[in-house]
Amino acid sequence: MRYNEKELQALSRQPAELAAELGMRGPKKGSVLKRRLVKLVVNFLFYFRTDEAEPVGALLLERCRVTQEEPSGFSISFMEDPERKYHFECCSEEQCQEWMGALRRASYEFMRRSLIFYRNEIQKMTGKDPLEQFGISEEARFQLGGLKA
Amino acid sequence: MKLNERSLAFYATCDAPVDNAGFLYKKGGRHAAYHRRWFVLRGNMLFYFEEPASREPVGVIILEGCTVELVEAAEEFAFAVRFAGARARTYVLAAESQAAMEGWVKALSRASFDYLRLVVRELEQQLAAMRAGDCPPPPRRPRALPPKENGCAVWSAEPPPAAAAALILSPAGAAAPAGSRPGPAPPPLPPRRRAWAPNGPPHAGSFARLHEWYGQEVRALRSQWLGSRSRAQP
């Protein structure tokens, strides 16, 4: 699949939601744990060698599942192949919880559901649609009907 | 750069909401011909397929840090998705009608994750303010650990700039995150909001005072942003 790699590289240089040096192990059998600088930017998780400015790779965080594996470790897997896991090791349980929370909230789909929820709540409380002032109340992406199970 | 392409392809064809779909003509390169492709916008990903029934996309355009503009082209109903940077690509696309073109330009200019996050944070603040009423909002939980630096890559955990001001002005303007475009400087980052900060919003007092405080900041940011935009006009 073709993709705009230059723009993805530029994205990896943007301000991060969360960034830390973690242990990382790929999904292939026999992968070893490596130290990587891991950076969460919008719905992408970039991982860098600790002394390099360009990322080794990126994971799009849509339709993924974040699972606690050990007290200070978690894994990311994707819906189309739940057994294929990217493993991450943190330095503490607290760091692990922080990353898991952030990654679960990092998808576009999660943001969309949050927006629909807040819109609904505000509308219930005030009787007014808060998206009207931004001129986006008719956007298909923000409609209640857009929510899928 | 490695990318989880299989997952990307899965996301392209799963049952997540579709934000826009239709045929567009895509220009192959600067001197290439147009190809008719089936485009599907989902979140901040613009996938394109050979045809609607295709099981895998031909490609994807990741829509962060881009602007969407109308263009002068031989092709009718043409528009461009433009990225910043020295050798960045501009994707020239053409719709099959005026209405389709307008629909795509609107949908694409609001497609970025950054834009959605601004809207969500704005609503979150509104809801929190309404629920708190006259009570002060709870202090923001400080980060457990500071983000690491490796001396090469740029890190920052600062929130995106000028949330409310950019939203009110125009969705296309709000689509660009700080530092990703040349041209007018983005508005300065607002001070990180903590309820108990000395120059932060009034934490005791009525919602009206809180509203007025945020309003002042929005007005100031807005006039700054407008000022820098008009300076940048060719």
mmCIF file of C-alpha atoms in Angstrom:
data_model
loop_
_atom_site.group_PDB
_atom_site.id
_atom_site.type_symbol
_atom_site.label_atom_id
_atom_site.label_comp_id
_atom_site.label_asym_id
_atom_site.label_seq_id
_atom_site.Cartn_x
_atom_site.Cartn_y
_atom_site.Cartn_z
ATOM 1 C CA MET A 1 0.000 0.000 0.000
ATOM 2 C CA ARG A 2 1.365 3.378 -0.898
ATOM 3 C CA TYR A 3 1.463 6.048 1.768
ATOM 4 C CA ASN A 4 2.938 9.529 2.154
ATOM 5 C CA GLU A 5 6.039 8.559 4.101
ATOM 6 C CA LYS A 6 7.545 12.049 4.147
ATOM 7 C CA GLU A 7 4.480 13.412 5.890
ATOM 8 C CA LEU A 8 4.542 10.540 8.355
ATOM 9 C CA GLN A 9 8.176 11.378 9.132
ATOM 10 C CA ALA A 10 7.218 15.031 9.614
ATOM 11 C CA LEU A 11 4.435 13.921 11.934
ATOM 12 C CA SER A 12 6.962 11.976 14.018
ATOM 13 C CA ARG A 13 8.689 15.297 14.755
ATOM 14 C CA GLN A 14 5.536 16.967 16.094
ATOM 15 C CA PRO A 15 4.874 17.541 19.795
ATOM 16 C CA ALA A 16 4.019 14.266 21.484
ATOM 17 C CA GLU A 17 1.185 13.408 23.806
ATOM 18 C CA LEU A 18 3.574 11.056 25.583
ATOM 19 C CA ALA A 19 7.202 10.088 25.013
ATOM 20 C CA ALA A 20 9.544 7.763 26.902
ATOM 21 C CA GLU A 21 12.299 5.213 26.559
ATOM 22 C CA LEU A 22 10.714 1.769 26.845
ATOM 23 C CA GLY A 23 11.689 -1.806 26.156
ATOM 24 C CA MET A 24 10.062 -3.003 22.940
ATOM 25 C CA ARG A 25 9.717 -6.433 21.389
ATOM 26 C CA GLY A 26 8.213 -7.035 17.947
ATOM 27 C CA PRO A 27 5.481 -9.555 17.186
ATOM 28 C CA LYS A 28 7.656 -12.043 15.285
ATOM 29 C CA LYS A 29 8.654 -15.228 17.053
ATOM 30 C CA GLY A 30 12.121 -14.959 18.543
ATOM 31 C CA SER A 31 12.138 -11.153 18.691
ATOM 32 C CA VAL A 32 14.414 -9.711 21.313
ATOM 33 C CA LEU A 33 13.701 -6.816 23.626
ATOM 34 C CA LYS A 34 15.254 -3.561 22.453
ATOM 35 C CA ARG A 35 15.433 -0.121 24.038
ATOM 36 C CA ARG A 36 13.399 2.289 21.963
ATOM 37 C CA LEU A 37 12.286 5.879 22.319
ATOM 38 C CA VAL A 38 8.542 5.598 21.952
ATOM 39 C CA LYS A 39 6.473 8.644 21.020
ATOM 40 C CA LEU A 40 2.719 9.016 20.806
ATOM 41 C CA VAL A 41 1.589 11.613 18.240
ATOM 42 C CA VAL A 42 -2.102 11.818 17.337
ATOM 43 C CA ASN A 43 -3.156 8.234 16.514
ATOM 44 C CA PHE A 44 0.358 7.009 15.669
ATOM 45 C CA LEU A 45 2.912 5.371 17.918
ATOM 46 C CA PHE A 46 6.431 6.063 16.612
ATOM 47 C CA TYR A 47 9.482 4.196 17.832
ATOM 48 C CA PHE A 48 13.067 5.397 17.429
ATOM 49 C CA ARG A 49 16.491 3.971 18.119
ATOM 50 C CA THR A 50 17.643 5.927 21.136
ATOM 51 C CA ASP A 51 20.237 7.936 19.201
ATOM 52 C CA GLU A 52 18.410 8.563 15.917
ATOM 53 C CA ALA A 53 16.155 11.370 14.727
ATOM 54 C CA GLU A 54 14.167 9.324 12.177
ATOM 55 C CA PRO A 55 11.797 6.647 13.475
ATOM 56 C CA VAL A 56 12.433 2.962 12.872
ATOM 57 C CA GLY A 57 8.693 2.524 12.500
ATOM 58 C CA ALA A 58 5.155 3.606 13.262
ATOM 59 C CA LEU A 59 1.977 1.893 14.396
ATOM 60 C CA LEU A 60 -1.438 3.297 13.470
ATOM 61 C CA LEU A 61 -3.501 2.944 16.627
ATOM 62 C CA GLU A 62 -6.951 2.278 15.163
ATOM 63 C CA ARG A 63 -8.815 -0.943 15.954
ATOM 64 C CA CYS A 64 -6.128 -1.981 18.389
ATOM 65 C CA ARG A 65 -6.259 -3.541 21.810
ATOM 66 C CA VAL A 66 -3.972 -2.590 24.684
ATOM 67 C CA THR A 67 -3.500 -5.373 27.240
ATOM 68 C CA GLN A 68 -1.578 -5.475 30.492
ATOM 69 C CA GLU A 69 0.939 -8.308 30.287
ATOM 70 C CA GLU A 70 2.912 -7.870 33.506
ATOM 71 C CA PRO A 71 2.713 -5.354 36.348
ATOM 72 C CA SER A 72 4.963 -3.001 34.356
ATOM 73 C CA GLY A 73 4.426 -4.274 30.822
ATOM 74 C CA PHE A 74 1.713 -4.107 28.187
ATOM 75 C CA SER A 75 1.089 -5.213 24.629
ATOM 76 C CA ILE A 76 -0.631 -3.743 21.588
ATOM 77 C CA SER A 77 -2.414 -6.045 19.161
ATOM 78 C CA PHE A 78 -4.718 -5.380 16.227
ATOM 79 C CA MET A 79 -8.172 -6.637 15.509
ATOM 80 C CA GLU A 80 -7.311 -8.526 12.357
ATOM 81 C CA ASP A 81 -4.747 -10.690 14.196
ATOM 82 C CA PRO A 82 -5.108 -10.537 18.002
ATOM 83 C CA GLU A 83 -2.266 -13.003 18.619
ATOM 84 C CA ARG A 84 0.270 -10.807 16.901
ATOM 85 C CA LYS A 85 1.474 -8.596 19.767
ATOM 86 C CA TYR A 86 3.903 -5.729 20.128
ATOM 87 C CA HIS A 87 5.301 -5.886 23.664
ATOM 88 C CA PHE A 88 6.425 -2.917 25.741
ATOM 89 C CA GLU A 89 8.241 -2.860 29.063
ATOM 90 C CA CYS A 90 7.994 0.134 31.355
ATOM 91 C CA CYS A 91 10.129 1.103 34.312
ATOM 92 C CA SER A 92 7.228 1.049 36.769
ATOM 93 C CA GLU A 93 3.590 0.047 37.171
ATOM 94 C CA GLU A 94 2.672 3.709 37.203
ATOM 95 C CA GLN A 95 4.343 4.347 33.860
ATOM 96 C CA CYS A 96 2.658 1.255 32.465
ATOM 97 C CA GLN A 97 -0.780 2.493 33.546
ATOM 98 C CA GLU A 98 -0.089 5.948 32.146
ATOM 99 C CA TRP A 99 0.858 4.540 28.738
ATOM 100 C CA MET A 100 -2.028 2.096 28.608
ATOM 101 C CA GLY A 101 -4.514 4.865 29.378
ATOM 102 C CA ALA A 102 -3.028 7.203 26.805
ATOM 103 C CA LEU A 103 -2.902 4.539 24.063
ATOM 104 C CA ARG A 104 -6.517 3.501 24.642
ATOM 105 C CA ARG A 105 -7.588 7.119 24.210
ATOM 106 C CA ALA A 106 -5.345 7.721 21.205
ATOM 107 C CA SER A 107 -7.530 6.511 18.360
ATOM 108 C CA TYR A 108 -9.570 8.756 16.109
ATOM 109 C CA GLU A 109 -12.528 6.493 16.755
ATOM 110 C CA PHE A 110 -12.233 7.029 20.518
ATOM 111 C CA MET A 111 -12.084 10.820 20.004
ATOM 112 C CA ARG A 112 -15.150 10.664 17.790
ATOM 113 C CA ARG A 113 -17.121 8.727 20.411
ATOM 114 C CA SER A 114 -16.031 11.221 23.095
ATOM 115 C CA LEU A 115 -17.175 14.126 20.978
ATOM 116 C CA ILE A 116 -20.575 12.568 20.359
ATOM 117 C CA PHE A 117 -20.885 11.836 24.085
ATOM 118 C CA TYR A 118 -20.028 15.414 25.165
ATOM 119 C CA ARG A 119 -22.233 16.874 22.479
ATOM 120 C CA ASN A 120 -25.120 14.783 23.685
ATOM 121 C CA GLU A 121 -24.523 15.631 27.360
ATOM 122 C CA ILE A 122 -24.302 19.368 26.691
ATOM 123 C CA GLN A 123 -27.388 19.253 24.531
ATOM 124 C CA LYS A 124 -29.289 17.480 27.305
ATOM 125 C CA MET A 125 -28.194 20.075 29.858
ATOM 126 C CA THR A 126 -28.686 23.222 27.805
ATOM 127 C CA GLY A 127 -31.078 22.227 25.039
ATOM 128 C CA LYS A 128 -28.554 23.654 22.572
ATOM 129 C CA ASP A 129 -26.189 21.906 20.199
ATOM 130 C CA PRO A 130 -22.652 23.001 21.150
ATOM 131 C CA LEU A 131 -21.353 22.266 17.651
ATOM 132 C CA GLU A 132 -23.550 24.906 16.062
ATOM 133 C CA GLN A 133 -21.241 27.759 17.096
ATOM 134 C CA PHE A 134 -18.453 26.025 15.123
ATOM 135 C CA GLY A 135 -20.665 25.477 12.114
ATOM 136 C CA ILE A 136 -20.103 21.732 12.134
ATOM 137 C CA SER A 137 -23.370 20.384 13.528
ATOM 138 C CA GLU A 138 -24.298 18.811 10.213
ATOM 139 C CA GLU A 139 -21.019 16.934 9.768
ATOM 140 C CA ALA A 140 -21.716 13.268 9.189
ATOM 141 C CA ARG A 141 -18.786 12.254 11.357
ATOM 142 C CA PHE A 142 -20.307 13.836 14.472
ATOM 143 C CA GLN A 143 -23.797 12.426 14.260
ATOM 144 C CA LEU A 144 -25.167 10.061 16.886
ATOM 145 C CA GLY A 145 -26.144 7.691 14.101
ATOM 146 C CA GLY A 146 -22.470 7.424 13.199
ATOM 147 C CA LEU A 147 -21.789 5.391 16.342
ATOM 148 C CA LYS A 148 -21.313 1.746 15.519
ATOM 149 C CA ALA A 149 -21.089 -1.145 17.983
ATOM 150 C CA MET B 1 10.014 3.525 8.048
ATOM 151 C CA LYS B 2 8.093 0.400 8.983
ATOM 152 C CA LEU B 3 4.337 0.769 9.183
ATOM 153 C CA ASN B 4 1.682 -1.740 10.243
ATOM 154 C CA GLU B 5 0.268 -1.847 6.721
ATOM 155 C CA ARG B 6 -1.821 -4.927 7.271
ATOM 156 C CA SER B 7 -3.629 -3.170 10.128
ATOM 157 C CA LEU B 8 -3.963 -0.091 7.979
ATOM 158 C CA ALA B 9 -5.578 -2.138 5.214
ATOM 159 C CA PHE B 10 -7.905 -3.703 7.764
ATOM 160 C CA TYR B 11 -8.911 -0.271 9.083
ATOM 161 C CA ALA B 12 -9.592 0.789 5.483
ATOM 162 C CA THR B 13 -12.185 -1.921 4.956
ATOM 163 C CA CYS B 14 -13.667 -2.489 8.427
ATOM 164 C CA ASP B 15 -17.022 -1.210 9.640
ATOM 165 C CA ALA B 16 -15.815 1.975 11.323
ATOM 166 C CA PRO B 17 -17.754 5.104 10.292
ATOM 167 C CA VAL B 18 -16.960 6.505 6.861
ATOM 168 C CA ASP B 19 -16.665 10.264 6.742
ATOM 169 C CA ASN B 20 -16.884 10.615 2.984
ATOM 170 C CA ALA B 21 -16.681 8.316 -0.022
ATOM 171 C CA GLY B 22 -16.829 8.676 -3.774
ATOM 172 C CA PHE B 23 -14.950 8.667 -7.048
ATOM 173 C CA LEU B 24 -12.222 11.228 -7.521
ATOM 174 C CA TYR B 25 -9.628 11.700 -10.196
ATOM 175 C CA LYS B 26 -6.129 11.648 -8.777
ATOM 176 C CA LYS B 27 -3.204 13.117 -10.634
ATOM 177 C CA GLY B 28 -0.367 10.588 -10.755
ATOM 178 C CA GLY B 29 2.480 13.088 -10.401
ATOM 179 C CA ARG B 30 3.288 16.583 -11.624
ATOM 180 C CA HIS B 31 3.231 15.638 -15.313
ATOM 181 C CA ALA B 32 1.164 12.488 -15.080
ATOM 182 C CA ALA B 33 -2.360 11.661 -16.079
ATOM 183 C CA TYR B 34 -5.387 11.489 -13.815
ATOM 184 C CA HIS B 35 -6.549 8.112 -12.554
ATOM 185 C CA ARG B 36 -10.119 7.530 -11.429
ATOM 186 C CA ARG B 37 -10.096 5.980 -7.974
ATOM 187 C CA TRP B 38 -12.624 5.167 -5.277
ATOM 188 C CA PHE B 39 -11.780 7.319 -2.266
ATOM 189 C CA VAL B 40 -12.827 6.599 1.324
ATOM 190 C CA LEU B 41 -12.190 9.116 4.087
ATOM 191 C CA ARG B 42 -12.104 7.533 7.498
ATOM 192 C CA GLY B 43 -10.837 9.648 10.380
ATOM 193 C CA ASN B 44 -7.554 11.270 9.329
ATOM 194 C CA MET B 45 -6.853 8.631 6.668
ATOM 195 C CA LEU B 46 -7.812 9.089 3.041
ATOM 196 C CA PHE B 47 -7.741 5.673 1.388
ATOM 197 C CA TYR B 48 -8.040 5.118 -2.332
ATOM 198 C CA PHE B 49 -9.039 1.912 -4.090
ATOM 199 C CA GLU B 50 -9.190 0.787 -7.697
ATOM 200 C CA GLU B 51 -12.922 0.449 -7.262
ATOM 201 C CA PRO B 52 -15.541 0.280 -4.469
ATOM 202 C CA ALA B 53 -15.456 -3.525 -4.321
ATOM 203 C CA SER B 54 -11.654 -3.759 -3.998
ATOM 204 C CA ARG B 55 -10.529 -5.620 -0.905
ATOM 205 C CA GLU B 56 -7.354 -3.628 -0.374
ATOM 206 C CA PRO B 57 -6.563 0.023 -0.948
ATOM 207 C CA VAL B 58 -4.018 1.048 -3.577
ATOM 208 C CA GLY B 59 -2.793 3.653 -1.129
ATOM 209 C CA VAL B 60 -3.531 6.076 1.684
ATOM 210 C CA ILE B 61 -2.930 9.763 2.278
ATOM 211 C CA ILE B 62 -2.351 10.530 5.973
ATOM 212 C CA LEU B 63 -4.067 13.842 6.580
ATOM 213 C CA GLU B 64 -2.163 15.519 9.409
ATOM 214 C CA GLY B 65 -0.638 18.930 8.858
ATOM 215 C CA CYS B 66 -2.180 19.539 5.449
ATOM 216 C CA THR B 67 -4.264 22.295 3.952
ATOM 217 C CA VAL B 68 -7.002 21.827 1.397
ATOM 218 C CA GLU B 69 -7.331 24.396 -1.370
ATOM 219 C CA LEU B 70 -9.084 24.979 -4.636
ATOM 220 C CA VAL B 71 -6.725 24.984 -7.594
ATOM 221 C CA GLU B 72 -6.571 26.208 -11.127
ATOM 222 C CA ALA B 73 -6.308 23.095 -13.234
ATOM 223 C CA ALA B 74 -7.283 21.912 -16.680
ATOM 224 C CA GLU B 75 -9.536 19.459 -14.901
ATOM 225 C CA GLU B 76 -12.904 20.745 -13.678
ATOM 226 C CA PHE B 77 -13.815 20.655 -9.953
ATOM 227 C CA ALA B 78 -10.177 20.282 -8.966
ATOM 228 C CA PHE B 79 -8.750 20.835 -5.485
ATOM 229 C CA ALA B 80 -5.467 20.098 -3.776
ATOM 230 C CA VAL B 81 -4.303 18.557 -0.535
ATOM 231 C CA ARG B 82 -1.073 20.361 0.218
ATOM 232 C CA PHE B 83 1.579 19.489 2.755
ATOM 233 C CA ALA B 84 4.300 21.755 4.096
ATOM 234 C CA GLY B 85 8.001 21.113 3.758
ATOM 235 C CA ALA B 86 10.719 21.419 1.140
ATOM 236 C CA ARG B 87 9.967 18.437 -1.081
ATOM 237 C CA ALA B 88 6.456 17.755 0.148
ATOM 238 C CA ARG B 89 3.902 16.357 -2.222
ATOM 239 C CA THR B 90 0.749 18.142 -3.262
ATOM 240 C CA TYR B 91 -2.086 15.818 -4.186
ATOM 241 C CA VAL B 92 -4.295 17.218 -6.934
ATOM 242 C CA LEU B 93 -7.729 15.656 -6.981
ATOM 243 C CA ALA B 94 -10.799 16.330 -9.091
ATOM 244 C CA ALA B 95 -14.417 15.577 -8.288
ATOM 245 C CA GLU B 96 -17.190 14.860 -10.735
ATOM 246 C CA SER B 97 -19.441 17.755 -9.731
ATOM 247 C CA GLN B 98 -19.375 21.086 -7.946
ATOM 248 C CA ALA B 99 -21.340 19.662 -5.027
ATOM 249 C CA ALA B 100 -19.020 16.672 -4.689
ATOM 250 C CA MET B 101 -15.972 18.946 -4.772
ATOM 251 C CA GLU B 102 -17.388 21.197 -2.042
ATOM 252 C CA GLY B 103 -18.284 18.180 0.053
ATOM 253 C CA TRP B 104 -14.774 16.797 -0.199
ATOM 254 C CA VAL B 105 -13.048 20.099 0.524
ATOM 255 C CA LYS B 106 -15.143 20.555 3.659
ATOM 256 C CA ALA B 107 -14.681 16.984 4.844
ATOM 257 C CA LEU B 108 -10.922 16.920 4.205
ATOM 258 C CA SER B 109 -10.182 20.264 5.822
ATOM 259 C CA ARG B 110 -11.760 19.025 9.050
ATOM 260 C CA ALA B 111 -10.321 15.530 8.925
ATOM 261 C CA SER B 112 -7.233 15.921 11.058
ATOM 262 C CA PHE B 113 -6.924 14.338 14.450
ATOM 263 C CA ASP B 114 -5.687 17.667 15.788
ATOM 264 C CA TYR B 115 -8.883 19.389 14.743
ATOM 265 C CA LEU B 116 -11.058 16.719 16.317
ATOM 266 C CA ARG B 117 -9.033 16.919 19.505
ATOM 267 C CA LEU B 118 -9.545 20.695 19.672
ATOM 268 C CA VAL B 119 -13.299 20.263 19.381
ATOM 269 C CA VAL B 120 -13.350 17.491 21.999
ATOM 270 C CA ARG B 121 -11.266 19.519 24.458
ATOM 271 C CA GLU B 122 -13.501 22.530 23.940
ATOM 272 C CA LEU B 123 -16.640 20.513 24.665
ATOM 273 C CA GLU B 124 -14.935 18.830 27.613
ATOM 274 C CA GLN B 125 -14.173 22.258 29.113
ATOM 275 C CA GLN B 126 -17.718 23.454 28.458
ATOM 276 C CA LEU B 127 -19.189 20.410 30.128
ATOM 277 C CA ALA B 128 -16.818 20.648 33.102
ATOM 278 C CA ALA B 129 -17.628 24.337 33.550
ATOM 279 C CA MET B 130 -21.348 23.630 33.423
ATOM 280 C CA ARG B 131 -21.136 20.775 35.899
ATOM 281 C CA ALA B 132 -18.880 22.678 38.289
ATOM 282 C CA GLY B 133 -21.111 25.718 38.276
ATOM 283 C CA ASP B 134 -19.615 27.959 40.956
ATOM 284 C CA CYS B 135 -17.208 25.335 42.208
ATOM 285 C CA PRO B 136 -13.559 25.441 41.128
ATOM 286 C CA PRO B 137 -12.518 22.793 38.572
ATOM 287 C CA PRO B 138 -10.281 20.027 39.959
ATOM 288 C CA PRO B 139 -6.517 20.585 39.512
ATOM 289 C CA ARG B 140 -5.071 18.816 36.487
ATOM 290 C CA ARG B 141 -3.178 15.655 37.398
ATOM 291 C CA PRO B 142 0.551 16.311 36.814
ATOM 292 C CA ARG B 143 2.427 13.922 34.517
ATOM 293 C CA ALA B 144 4.069 11.023 36.318
ATOM 294 C CA LEU B 145 7.387 11.330 34.449
ATOM 295 C CA PRO B 146 8.757 14.029 32.174
ATOM 296 C CA PRO B 147 9.068 12.966 28.506
ATOM 297 C CA LYS B 148 12.505 11.678 27.548
ATOM 298 C CA GLU B 149 14.845 13.379 25.114
ATOM 299 C CA ASN B 150 17.409 11.571 23.038
ATOM 300 C CA GLY B 151 19.274 14.664 21.852
ATOM 301 C CA CYS B 152 18.194 14.171 18.234
ATOM 302 C CA ALA B 153 14.430 14.003 17.958
ATOM 303 C CA VAL B 154 12.278 16.873 19.154
ATOM 304 C CA TRP B 155 9.984 16.146 22.049
ATOM 305 C CA SER B 156 7.302 18.159 23.682
ATOM 306 C CA ALA B 157 4.300 17.393 25.781
ATOM 307 C CA GLU B 158 2.787 20.827 25.381
ATOM 308 C CA PRO B 159 -0.884 20.918 24.367
ATOM 309 C CA PRO B 160 -1.753 22.125 20.841
ATOM 310 C CA PRO B 161 -1.915 25.909 20.518
ATOM 311 C CA ALA B 162 -4.868 28.298 20.691
ATOM 312 C CA ALA B 163 -7.619 25.717 20.997
ATOM 313 C CA ALA B 164 -10.659 27.917 21.324
ATOM 314 C CA ALA B 165 -9.477 30.753 19.096
ATOM 315 C CA ALA B 166 -8.634 28.489 16.168
ATOM 316 C CA LEU B 167 -11.976 26.688 16.415
ATOM 317 C CA ILE B 168 -14.055 29.802 16.279
ATOM 318 C CA LEU B 169 -12.211 31.268 13.330
ATOM 319 C CA SER B 170 -12.269 28.541 10.710
ATOM 320 C CA PRO B 171 -11.924 24.785 10.573
ATOM 321 C CA ALA B 172 -9.351 24.921 7.756
ATOM 322 C CA GLY B 173 -7.190 27.262 9.797
ATOM 323 C CA ALA B 174 -7.449 25.006 12.791
ATOM 324 C CA ALA B 175 -6.256 21.966 10.888
ATOM 325 C CA ALA B 176 -2.561 22.880 11.027
ATOM 326 C CA PRO B 177 -0.617 21.878 14.129
ATOM 327 C CA ALA B 178 2.170 24.116 15.353
ATOM 328 C CA GLY B 179 5.480 23.908 13.561
ATOM 329 C CA SER B 180 4.249 21.891 10.609
ATOM 330 C CA ARG B 181 3.926 24.696 8.050
ATOM 331 C CA PRO B 182 6.061 27.551 6.820
ATOM 332 C CA GLY B 183 4.335 30.901 6.529
ATOM 333 C CA PRO B 184 2.541 32.731 9.334
ATOM 334 C CA ALA B 185 3.762 31.729 12.758
ATOM 335 C CA PRO B 186 1.179 29.743 14.709
ATOM 336 C CA PRO B 187 -0.296 31.521 17.712
ATOM 337 C CA PRO B 188 1.845 31.158 20.844
ATOM 338 C CA LEU B 189 1.046 28.284 23.145
ATOM 339 C CA PRO B 190 -1.300 29.392 25.889
ATOM 340 C CA PRO B 191 0.047 28.891 29.418
ATOM 341 C CA ARG B 192 -0.650 25.366 30.628
ATOM 342 C CA ARG B 193 -3.909 25.636 32.473
ATOM 343 C CA ARG B 194 -3.809 24.560 36.090
ATOM 344 C CA ALA B 195 -6.672 25.564 38.336
ATOM 345 C CA TRP B 196 -4.353 26.785 41.083
ATOM 346 C CA ALA B 197 -1.757 28.582 38.942
ATOM 347 C CA PRO B 198 -1.152 32.228 39.950
ATOM 348 C CA ASN B 199 -1.957 33.629 36.485
ATOM 349 C CA GLY B 200 -4.515 30.981 35.642
ATOM 350 C CA PRO B 201 -8.275 31.348 35.504
ATOM 351 C CA PRO B 202 -10.097 32.528 38.659
ATOM 352 C CA HIS B 203 -10.764 29.434 40.648
ATOM 353 C CA ALA B 204 -13.075 31.032 43.138
ATOM 354 C CA GLY B 205 -16.031 32.909 41.822
ATOM 355 C CA SER B 206 -18.809 32.494 39.363
ATOM 356 C CA PHE B 207 -18.964 30.748 36.028
ATOM 357 C CA ALA B 208 -19.483 34.187 34.504
ATOM 358 C CA ARG B 209 -16.046 35.286 35.717
ATOM 359 C CA LEU B 210 -14.475 32.072 34.392
ATOM 360 C CA HIS B 211 -16.245 32.603 31.070
ATOM 361 C CA GLU B 212 -15.030 36.190 30.891
ATOM 362 C CA TRP B 213 -11.458 35.120 31.683
ATOM 363 C CA TYR B 214 -11.394 32.538 28.897
ATOM 364 C CA GLY B 215 -13.138 35.023 26.618
ATOM 365 C CA GLN B 216 -10.380 37.600 27.113
ATOM 366 C CA GLU B 217 -7.753 35.034 26.269
ATOM 367 C CA VAL B 218 -9.672 33.934 23.185
ATOM 368 C CA ARG B 219 -10.064 37.539 21.999
ATOM 369 C CA ALA B 220 -6.369 38.240 22.503
ATOM 370 C CA LEU B 221 -5.315 35.070 20.695
ATOM 371 C CA ARG B 222 -7.810 35.747 17.934
ATOM 372 C CA SER B 223 -6.507 39.255 17.206
ATOM 373 C CA GLN B 224 -2.940 37.954 17.284
ATOM 374 C CA TRP B 225 -3.820 35.158 14.870
ATOM 375 C CA LEU B 226 -5.700 37.506 12.554
ATOM 376 C CA GLY B 227 -2.811 39.953 12.667
ATOM 377 C CA SER B 228 -0.219 37.326 11.716
ATOM 378 C CA ARG B 229 -2.489 35.997 8.941
ATOM 379 C CA SER B 230 -2.947 39.398 7.315
ATOM 380 C CA ARG B 231 0.802 40.027 7.506
ATOM 381 C CA ALA B 232 1.385 36.754 5.675
ATOM 382 C CA GLN B 233 -1.002 37.479 2.769
ATOM 383 C CA PRO B 234 0.962 37.783 -0.539
#
